[in-house]
Amino acid sequence: MICIDNSEWICNGDYSPTRFQAQADAVSLICGTKTQSNLENTVGVLTMADKGCILVTPTSDLGKILACMHGLEIGGEMNLAAGIQVAQ
């Protein structure tokens, strides 16, 4: 599971162009590598702000993973403990 920070803090501009874009690039790279290394590998994506939710259940379809990142809303406070519990 990939845990995405979609809290208000992700809007800071200390990474080029933004933290959110840097995170989206990392998700693309990690998920692409993981799903291509073995046909049986799957990756899921969840958010950690506010209540958090699972955006994509574990899948090997890279298109679903990348599509969920485009519609992601930013806002709320990060709840790291809840995000990790859901990921488990």
PDB file of N, CA and C in Angstrom:
ATOM      1  N   MET A   1       0.844  -1.188   0.000  1.00  0.00           N
ATOM      2  CA  MET A   1       0.000   0.000   0.000  1.00  0.00           C
ATOM      3  C   MET A   1       0.883   1.244   0.000  1.00  0.00           C
ATOM      4  N   ILE A   2       0.507   2.191  -0.811  1.00  0.00           N
ATOM      5  CA  ILE A   2       1.164   3.497  -0.851  1.00  0.00           C
ATOM      6  C   ILE A   2       0.265   4.469  -0.100  1.00  0.00           C
ATOM      7  N   CYS A   3       0.826   5.117   0.923  1.00  0.00           N
ATOM      8  CA  CYS A   3       0.073   6.085   1.721  1.00  0.00           C
ATOM      9  C   CYS A   3       0.380   7.489   1.195  1.00  0.00           C
ATOM     10  N   ILE A   4      -0.652   8.187   0.734  1.00  0.00           N
ATOM     11  CA  ILE A   4      -0.514   9.515   0.128  1.00  0.00           C
ATOM     12  C   ILE A   4      -0.832  10.595   1.155  1.00  0.00           C
ATOM     13  N   ASP A   5       0.043  11.576   1.253  1.00  0.00           N
ATOM     14  CA  ASP A   5      -0.228  12.750   2.090  1.00  0.00           C
ATOM     15  C   ASP A   5      -1.010  13.743   1.249  1.00  0.00           C
ATOM     16  N   ASN A   6      -2.276  13.900   1.566  1.00  0.00           N
ATOM     17  CA  ASN A   6      -3.095  14.890   0.859  1.00  0.00           C
ATOM     18  C   ASN A   6      -3.570  15.973   1.825  1.00  0.00           C
ATOM     19  N   SER A   7      -2.794  16.194   2.887  1.00  0.00           N
ATOM     20  CA  SER A   7      -3.142  17.216   3.871  1.00  0.00           C
ATOM     21  C   SER A   7      -2.795  18.605   3.339  1.00  0.00           C
ATOM     22  N   GLU A   8      -3.179  19.615   4.086  1.00  0.00           N
ATOM     23  CA  GLU A   8      -2.913  20.998   3.686  1.00  0.00           C
ATOM     24  C   GLU A   8      -1.418  21.291   3.592  1.00  0.00           C
ATOM     25  N   TRP A   9      -0.592  20.543   4.318  1.00  0.00           N
ATOM     26  CA  TRP A   9       0.849  20.774   4.330  1.00  0.00           C
ATOM     27  C   TRP A   9       1.503  20.403   3.000  1.00  0.00           C
ATOM     28  N   ILE A  10       0.836  19.616   2.183  1.00  0.00           N
ATOM     29  CA  ILE A  10       1.399  19.166   0.911  1.00  0.00           C
ATOM     30  C   ILE A  10       1.484  20.314  -0.101  1.00  0.00           C
ATOM     31  N   CYS A  11       0.836  21.435   0.186  1.00  0.00           N
ATOM     32  CA  CYS A  11       0.834  22.580  -0.737  1.00  0.00           C
ATOM     33  C   CYS A  11       2.108  23.421  -0.643  1.00  0.00           C
ATOM     34  N   ASN A  12       2.963  23.163   0.348  1.00  0.00           N
ATOM     35  CA  ASN A  12       4.200  23.940   0.479  1.00  0.00           C
ATOM     36  C   ASN A  12       5.040  23.811  -0.778  1.00  0.00           C
ATOM     37  N   GLY A  13       5.730  24.871  -1.141  1.00  0.00           N
ATOM     38  CA  GLY A  13       6.490  24.904  -2.380  1.00  0.00           C
ATOM     39  C   GLY A  13       7.978  24.656  -2.214  1.00  0.00           C
ATOM     40  N   ASP A  14       8.395  23.892  -1.190  1.00  0.00           N
ATOM     41  CA  ASP A  14       9.824  23.675  -0.986  1.00  0.00           C
ATOM     42  C   ASP A  14      10.417  22.630  -1.935  1.00  0.00           C
ATOM     43  N   TYR A  15       9.583  21.872  -2.628  1.00  0.00           N
ATOM     44  CA  TYR A  15      10.035  20.961  -3.683  1.00  0.00           C
ATOM     45  C   TYR A  15       9.543  21.512  -5.003  1.00  0.00           C
ATOM     46  N   SER A  16      10.303  21.259  -6.049  1.00  0.00           N
ATOM     47  CA  SER A  16       9.929  21.806  -7.350  1.00  0.00           C
ATOM     48  C   SER A  16       9.116  20.793  -8.139  1.00  0.00           C
ATOM     49  N   PRO A  17       7.983  21.128  -8.705  1.00  0.00           N
ATOM     50  CA  PRO A  17       7.232  22.373  -8.576  1.00  0.00           C
ATOM     51  C   PRO A  17       6.458  22.463  -7.249  1.00  0.00           C
ATOM     52  N   THR A  18       5.927  21.347  -6.724  1.00  0.00           N
ATOM     53  CA  THR A  18       5.267  21.339  -5.417  1.00  0.00           C
ATOM     54  C   THR A  18       5.539  20.005  -4.754  1.00  0.00           C
ATOM     55  N   ARG A  19       5.274  19.925  -3.454  1.00  0.00           N
ATOM     56  CA  ARG A  19       5.413  18.654  -2.745  1.00  0.00           C
ATOM     57  C   ARG A  19       4.475  17.609  -3.338  1.00  0.00           C
ATOM     58  N   PHE A  20       3.261  18.031  -3.664  1.00  0.00           N
ATOM     59  CA  PHE A  20       2.284  17.083  -4.193  1.00  0.00           C
ATOM     60  C   PHE A  20       2.749  16.491  -5.518  1.00  0.00           C
ATOM     61  N   GLN A  21       3.288  17.316  -6.402  1.00  0.00           N
ATOM     62  CA  GLN A  21       3.766  16.814  -7.696  1.00  0.00           C
ATOM     63  C   GLN A  21       4.965  15.897  -7.502  1.00  0.00           C
ATOM     64  N   ALA A  22       5.866  16.241  -6.573  1.00  0.00           N
ATOM     65  CA  ALA A  22       7.006  15.379  -6.282  1.00  0.00           C
ATOM     66  C   ALA A  22       6.525  14.027  -5.753  1.00  0.00           C
ATOM     67  N   GLN A  23       5.502  14.047  -4.912  1.00  0.00           N
ATOM     68  CA  GLN A  23       4.928  12.817  -4.372  1.00  0.00           C
ATOM     69  C   GLN A  23       4.265  11.995  -5.481  1.00  0.00           C
ATOM     70  N   ALA A  24       3.551  12.658  -6.384  1.00  0.00           N
ATOM     71  CA  ALA A  24       2.903  11.963  -7.500  1.00  0.00           C
ATOM     72  C   ALA A  24       3.945  11.309  -8.408  1.00  0.00           C
ATOM     73  N   ASP A  25       5.069  11.983  -8.644  1.00  0.00           N
ATOM     74  CA  ASP A  25       6.142  11.406  -9.454  1.00  0.00           C
ATOM     75  C   ASP A  25       6.737  10.174  -8.774  1.00  0.00           C
ATOM     76  N   ALA A  26       6.906  10.248  -7.449  1.00  0.00           N
ATOM     77  CA  ALA A  26       7.446   9.115  -6.694  1.00  0.00           C
ATOM     78  C   ALA A  26       6.482   7.929  -6.727  1.00  0.00           C
ATOM     79  N   VAL A  27       5.187   8.198  -6.595  1.00  0.00           N
ATOM     80  CA  VAL A  27       4.179   7.134  -6.661  1.00  0.00           C
ATOM     81  C   VAL A  27       4.228   6.456  -8.021  1.00  0.00           C
ATOM     82  N   SER A  28       4.325   7.237  -9.078  1.00  0.00           N
ATOM     83  CA  SER A  28       4.395   6.691 -10.428  1.00  0.00           C
ATOM     84  C   SER A  28       5.620   5.792 -10.591  1.00  0.00           C
ATOM     85  N   LEU A  29       6.766   6.256 -10.138  1.00  0.00           N
ATOM     86  CA  LEU A  29       8.007   5.497 -10.259  1.00  0.00           C
ATOM     87  C   LEU A  29       7.961   4.205  -9.442  1.00  0.00           C
ATOM     88  N   ILE A  30       7.557   4.296  -8.186  1.00  0.00           N
ATOM     89  CA  ILE A  30       7.533   3.121  -7.309  1.00  0.00           C
ATOM     90  C   ILE A  30       6.514   2.098  -7.784  1.00  0.00           C
ATOM     91  N   CYS A  31       5.316   2.549  -8.095  1.00  0.00           N
ATOM     92  CA  CYS A  31       4.269   1.621  -8.537  1.00  0.00           C
ATOM     93  C   CYS A  31       4.615   0.981  -9.874  1.00  0.00           C
ATOM     94  N   GLY A  32       5.176   1.755 -10.790  1.00  0.00           N
ATOM     95  CA  GLY A  32       5.582   1.212 -12.078  1.00  0.00           C
ATOM     96  C   GLY A  32       6.653   0.147 -11.931  1.00  0.00           C
ATOM     97  N   THR A  33       7.646   0.419 -11.105  1.00  0.00           N
ATOM     98  CA  THR A  33       8.720  -0.540 -10.877  1.00  0.00           C
ATOM     99  C   THR A  33       8.204  -1.797 -10.198  1.00  0.00           C
ATOM    100  N   LYS A  34       7.366  -1.619  -9.203  1.00  0.00           N
ATOM    101  CA  LYS A  34       6.843  -2.760  -8.441  1.00  0.00           C
ATOM    102  C   LYS A  34       5.963  -3.661  -9.307  1.00  0.00           C
ATOM    103  N   THR A  35       5.069  -3.079 -10.079  1.00  0.00           N
ATOM    104  CA  THR A  35       4.158  -3.889 -10.887  1.00  0.00           C
ATOM    105  C   THR A  35       4.860  -4.537 -12.079  1.00  0.00           C
ATOM    106  N   GLN A  36       5.933  -3.937 -12.566  1.00  0.00           N
ATOM    107  CA  GLN A  36       6.641  -4.501 -13.707  1.00  0.00           C
ATOM    108  C   GLN A  36       7.680  -5.547 -13.317  1.00  0.00           C
ATOM    109  N   SER A  37       8.084  -5.569 -12.039  1.00  0.00           N
ATOM    110  CA  SER A  37       9.123  -6.509 -11.626  1.00  0.00           C
ATOM    111  C   SER A  37       8.603  -7.944 -11.523  1.00  0.00           C
ATOM    112  N   ASN A  38       7.299  -8.109 -11.269  1.00  0.00           N
ATOM    113  CA  ASN A  38       6.710  -9.435 -11.161  1.00  0.00           C
ATOM    114  C   ASN A  38       5.226  -9.312 -11.494  1.00  0.00           C
ATOM    115  N   LEU A  39       4.721 -10.207 -12.319  1.00  0.00           N
ATOM    116  CA  LEU A  39       3.318 -10.137 -12.734  1.00  0.00           C
ATOM    117  C   LEU A  39       2.344 -10.303 -11.575  1.00  0.00           C
ATOM    118  N   GLU A  40       2.760 -10.939 -10.495  1.00  0.00           N
ATOM    119  CA  GLU A  40       1.873 -11.174  -9.361  1.00  0.00           C
ATOM    120  C   GLU A  40       1.862 -10.028  -8.351  1.00  0.00           C
ATOM    121  N   ASN A  41       2.742  -9.037  -8.498  1.00  0.00           N
ATOM    122  CA  ASN A  41       2.791  -7.908  -7.572  1.00  0.00           C
ATOM    123  C   ASN A  41       1.579  -7.000  -7.760  1.00  0.00           C
ATOM    124  N   THR A  42       1.060  -6.521  -6.646  1.00  0.00           N
ATOM    125  CA  THR A  42      -0.040  -5.565  -6.678  1.00  0.00           C
ATOM    126  C   THR A  42       0.285  -4.393  -5.762  1.00  0.00           C
ATOM    127  N   VAL A  43      -0.297  -3.239  -6.065  1.00  0.00           N
ATOM    128  CA  VAL A  43      -0.086  -2.028  -5.279  1.00  0.00           C
ATOM    129  C   VAL A  43      -1.435  -1.364  -5.057  1.00  0.00           C
ATOM    130  N   GLY A  44      -1.662  -0.879  -3.840  1.00  0.00           N
ATOM    131  CA  GLY A  44      -2.871  -0.127  -3.521  1.00  0.00           C
ATOM    132  C   GLY A  44      -2.486   1.276  -3.076  1.00  0.00           C
ATOM    133  N   VAL A  45      -3.446   2.189  -3.107  1.00  0.00           N
ATOM    134  CA  VAL A  45      -3.193   3.587  -2.737  1.00  0.00           C
ATOM    135  C   VAL A  45      -4.267   4.043  -1.759  1.00  0.00           C
ATOM    136  N   LEU A  46      -3.830   4.726  -0.695  1.00  0.00           N
ATOM    137  CA  LEU A  46      -4.784   5.313   0.249  1.00  0.00           C
ATOM    138  C   LEU A  46      -4.322   6.691   0.662  1.00  0.00           C
ATOM    139  N   THR A  47      -5.266   7.512   1.123  1.00  0.00           N
ATOM    140  CA  THR A  47      -4.953   8.863   1.596  1.00  0.00           C
ATOM    141  C   THR A  47      -4.875   8.858   3.107  1.00  0.00           C
ATOM    142  N   MET A  48      -4.164   9.843   3.663  1.00  0.00           N
ATOM    143  CA  MET A  48      -3.983   9.892   5.110  1.00  0.00           C
ATOM    144  C   MET A  48      -4.550  11.157   5.748  1.00  0.00           C
ATOM    145  N   ALA A  49      -5.119  12.068   4.992  1.00  0.00           N
ATOM    146  CA  ALA A  49      -5.675  13.284   5.591  1.00  0.00           C
ATOM    147  C   ALA A  49      -7.090  13.012   6.094  1.00  0.00           C
ATOM    148  N   ASP A  50      -7.430  13.673   7.207  1.00  0.00           N
ATOM    149  CA  ASP A  50      -8.729  13.519   7.853  1.00  0.00           C
ATOM    150  C   ASP A  50      -9.022  12.046   8.131  1.00  0.00           C
ATOM    151  N   LYS A  51     -10.144  11.535   7.660  1.00  0.00           N
ATOM    152  CA  LYS A  51     -10.503  10.146   7.923  1.00  0.00           C
ATOM    153  C   LYS A  51      -9.714   9.182   7.047  1.00  0.00           C
ATOM    154  N   GLY A  52      -9.245   9.652   5.914  1.00  0.00           N
ATOM    155  CA  GLY A  52      -8.499   8.806   4.987  1.00  0.00           C
ATOM    156  C   GLY A  52      -9.418   7.822   4.290  1.00  0.00           C
ATOM    157  N   CYS A  53      -9.028   7.386   3.137  1.00  0.00           N
ATOM    158  CA  CYS A  53      -9.811   6.397   2.418  1.00  0.00           C
ATOM    159  C   CYS A  53      -8.920   5.671   1.425  1.00  0.00           C
ATOM    160  N   ILE A  54      -9.347   4.494   1.067  1.00  0.00           N
ATOM    161  CA  ILE A  54      -8.619   3.717   0.074  1.00  0.00           C
ATOM    162  C   ILE A  54      -9.072   4.189  -1.303  1.00  0.00           C
ATOM    163  N   LEU A  55      -8.119   4.645  -2.088  1.00  0.00           N
ATOM    164  CA  LEU A  55      -8.430   5.128  -3.433  1.00  0.00           C
ATOM    165  C   LEU A  55      -8.425   3.981  -4.441  1.00  0.00           C
ATOM    166  N   VAL A  56      -7.442   3.095  -4.296  1.00  0.00           N
ATOM    167  CA  VAL A  56      -7.313   1.954  -5.193  1.00  0.00           C
ATOM    168  C   VAL A  56      -6.963   0.741  -4.353  1.00  0.00           C
ATOM    169  N   THR A  57      -7.777  -0.301  -4.449  1.00  0.00           N
ATOM    170  CA  THR A  57      -7.438  -1.550  -3.770  1.00  0.00           C
ATOM    171  C   THR A  57      -6.253  -2.178  -4.501  1.00  0.00           C
ATOM    172  N   PRO A  58      -5.501  -3.062  -3.841  1.00  0.00           N
ATOM    173  CA  PRO A  58      -4.315  -3.632  -4.493  1.00  0.00           C
ATOM    174  C   PRO A  58      -4.618  -4.180  -5.888  1.00  0.00           C
ATOM    175  N   THR A  59      -3.870  -3.664  -6.854  1.00  0.00           N
ATOM    176  CA  THR A  59      -4.057  -4.019  -8.256  1.00  0.00           C
ATOM    177  C   THR A  59      -2.709  -3.985  -8.978  1.00  0.00           C
ATOM    178  N   SER A  60      -2.642  -4.644 -10.101  1.00  0.00           N
ATOM    179  CA  SER A  60      -1.438  -4.574 -10.931  1.00  0.00           C
ATOM    180  C   SER A  60      -1.645  -3.604 -12.097  1.00  0.00           C
ATOM    181  N   ASP A  61      -2.812  -2.948 -12.157  1.00  0.00           N
ATOM    182  CA  ASP A  61      -3.141  -2.004 -13.227  1.00  0.00           C
ATOM    183  C   ASP A  61      -2.577  -0.623 -12.903  1.00  0.00           C
ATOM    184  N   LEU A  62      -1.462  -0.282 -13.526  1.00  0.00           N
ATOM    185  CA  LEU A  62      -0.803   0.999 -13.273  1.00  0.00           C
ATOM    186  C   LEU A  62      -1.685   2.174 -13.675  1.00  0.00           C
ATOM    187  N   GLY A  63      -2.521   2.003 -14.680  1.00  0.00           N
ATOM    188  CA  GLY A  63      -3.424   3.063 -15.123  1.00  0.00           C
ATOM    189  C   GLY A  63      -4.393   3.495 -14.034  1.00  0.00           C
ATOM    190  N   LYS A  64      -4.943   2.541 -13.277  1.00  0.00           N
ATOM    191  CA  LYS A  64      -5.854   2.868 -12.170  1.00  0.00           C
ATOM    192  C   LYS A  64      -5.129   3.670 -11.101  1.00  0.00           C
ATOM    193  N   ILE A  65      -3.901   3.279 -10.807  1.00  0.00           N
ATOM    194  CA  ILE A  65      -3.124   3.954  -9.764  1.00  0.00           C
ATOM    195  C   ILE A  65      -2.833   5.389 -10.166  1.00  0.00           C
ATOM    196  N   LEU A  66      -2.395   5.597 -11.398  1.00  0.00           N
ATOM    197  CA  LEU A  66      -2.071   6.944 -11.856  1.00  0.00           C
ATOM    198  C   LEU A  66      -3.321   7.808 -11.992  1.00  0.00           C
ATOM    199  N   ALA A  67      -4.442   7.220 -12.393  1.00  0.00           N
ATOM    200  CA  ALA A  67      -5.692   7.975 -12.529  1.00  0.00           C
ATOM    201  C   ALA A  67      -6.187   8.485 -11.184  1.00  0.00           C
ATOM    202  N   CYS A  68      -6.003   7.715 -10.130  1.00  0.00           N
ATOM    203  CA  CYS A  68      -6.492   8.150  -8.815  1.00  0.00           C
ATOM    204  C   CYS A  68      -5.723   9.360  -8.307  1.00  0.00           C
ATOM    205  N   MET A  69      -4.478   9.519  -8.729  1.00  0.00           N
ATOM    206  CA  MET A  69      -3.682  10.660  -8.290  1.00  0.00           C
ATOM    207  C   MET A  69      -4.171  11.965  -8.918  1.00  0.00           C
ATOM    208  N   HIS A  70      -4.763  11.911 -10.107  1.00  0.00           N
ATOM    209  CA  HIS A  70      -5.208  13.124 -10.787  1.00  0.00           C
ATOM    210  C   HIS A  70      -6.450  13.729 -10.151  1.00  0.00           C
ATOM    211  N   GLY A  71      -7.301  12.926  -9.577  1.00  0.00           N
ATOM    212  CA  GLY A  71      -8.531  13.444  -8.991  1.00  0.00           C
ATOM    213  C   GLY A  71      -8.455  13.653  -7.492  1.00  0.00           C
ATOM    214  N   LEU A  72      -7.270  13.586  -6.927  1.00  0.00           N
ATOM    215  CA  LEU A  72      -7.099  13.654  -5.476  1.00  0.00           C
ATOM    216  C   LEU A  72      -7.292  15.075  -4.961  1.00  0.00           C
ATOM    217  N   GLU A  73      -8.124  15.218  -3.943  1.00  0.00           N
ATOM    218  CA  GLU A  73      -8.372  16.531  -3.338  1.00  0.00           C
ATOM    219  C   GLU A  73      -7.420  16.747  -2.170  1.00  0.00           C
ATOM    220  N   ILE A  74      -6.926  17.976  -2.053  1.00  0.00           N
ATOM    221  CA  ILE A  74      -5.996  18.334  -0.987  1.00  0.00           C
ATOM    222  C   ILE A  74      -6.754  19.098   0.083  1.00  0.00           C
ATOM    223  N   GLY A  75      -6.522  18.721   1.348  1.00  0.00           N
ATOM    224  CA  GLY A  75      -7.155  19.432   2.451  1.00  0.00           C
ATOM    225  C   GLY A  75      -7.267  18.568   3.683  1.00  0.00           C
ATOM    226  N   GLY A  76      -7.375  19.216   4.819  1.00  0.00           N
ATOM    227  CA  GLY A  76      -7.513  18.512   6.085  1.00  0.00           C
ATOM    228  C   GLY A  76      -6.172  18.308   6.764  1.00  0.00           C
ATOM    229  N   GLU A  77      -6.234  17.610   7.902  1.00  0.00           N
ATOM    230  CA  GLU A  77      -5.032  17.335   8.679  1.00  0.00           C
ATOM    231  C   GLU A  77      -4.618  15.888   8.509  1.00  0.00           C
ATOM    232  N   MET A  78      -3.314  15.660   8.520  1.00  0.00           N
ATOM    233  CA  MET A  78      -2.759  14.322   8.373  1.00  0.00           C
ATOM    234  C   MET A  78      -3.042  13.499   9.628  1.00  0.00           C
ATOM    235  N   ASN A  79      -3.470  12.254   9.431  1.00  0.00           N
ATOM    236  CA  ASN A  79      -3.658  11.315  10.529  1.00  0.00           C
ATOM    237  C   ASN A  79      -2.818  10.084  10.212  1.00  0.00           C
ATOM    238  N   LEU A  80      -1.538  10.146  10.576  1.00  0.00           N
ATOM    239  CA  LEU A  80      -0.583   9.099  10.240  1.00  0.00           C
ATOM    240  C   LEU A  80      -0.946   7.760  10.846  1.00  0.00           C
ATOM    241  N   ALA A  81      -1.342   7.757  12.104  1.00  0.00           N
ATOM    242  CA  ALA A  81      -1.683   6.493  12.779  1.00  0.00           C
ATOM    243  C   ALA A  81      -2.846   5.786  12.092  1.00  0.00           C
ATOM    244  N   ALA A  82      -3.887   6.534  11.759  1.00  0.00           N
ATOM    245  CA  ALA A  82      -5.056   5.934  11.084  1.00  0.00           C
ATOM    246  C   ALA A  82      -4.674   5.432   9.703  1.00  0.00           C
ATOM    247  N   GLY A  83      -3.838   6.157   8.984  1.00  0.00           N
ATOM    248  CA  GLY A  83      -3.402   5.748   7.660  1.00  0.00           C
ATOM    249  C   GLY A  83      -2.631   4.440   7.688  1.00  0.00           C
ATOM    250  N   ILE A  84      -1.743   4.306   8.656  1.00  0.00           N
ATOM    251  CA  ILE A  84      -0.957   3.076   8.784  1.00  0.00           C
ATOM    252  C   ILE A  84      -1.843   1.905   9.188  1.00  0.00           C
ATOM    253  N   GLN A  85      -2.800   2.152  10.073  1.00  0.00           N
ATOM    254  CA  GLN A  85      -3.727   1.080  10.478  1.00  0.00           C
ATOM    255  C   GLN A  85      -4.552   0.594   9.300  1.00  0.00           C
ATOM    256  N   VAL A  86      -5.031   1.483   8.470  1.00  0.00           N
ATOM    257  CA  VAL A  86      -5.815   1.094   7.297  1.00  0.00           C
ATOM    258  C   VAL A  86      -4.915   0.336   6.318  1.00  0.00           C
ATOM    259  N   ALA A  87      -3.687   0.769   6.155  1.00  0.00           N
ATOM    260  CA  ALA A  87      -2.756   0.114   5.229  1.00  0.00           C
ATOM    261  C   ALA A  87      -2.467  -1.332   5.650  1.00  0.00           C
ATOM    262  N   GLN A  88      -2.439  -1.567   6.962  1.00  0.00           N
ATOM    263  CA  GLN A  88      -2.189  -2.920   7.450  1.00  0.00           C
ATOM    264  C   GLN A  88      -3.343  -3.819   7.123  1.00  0.00           C
TER     265      GLN A  88
END
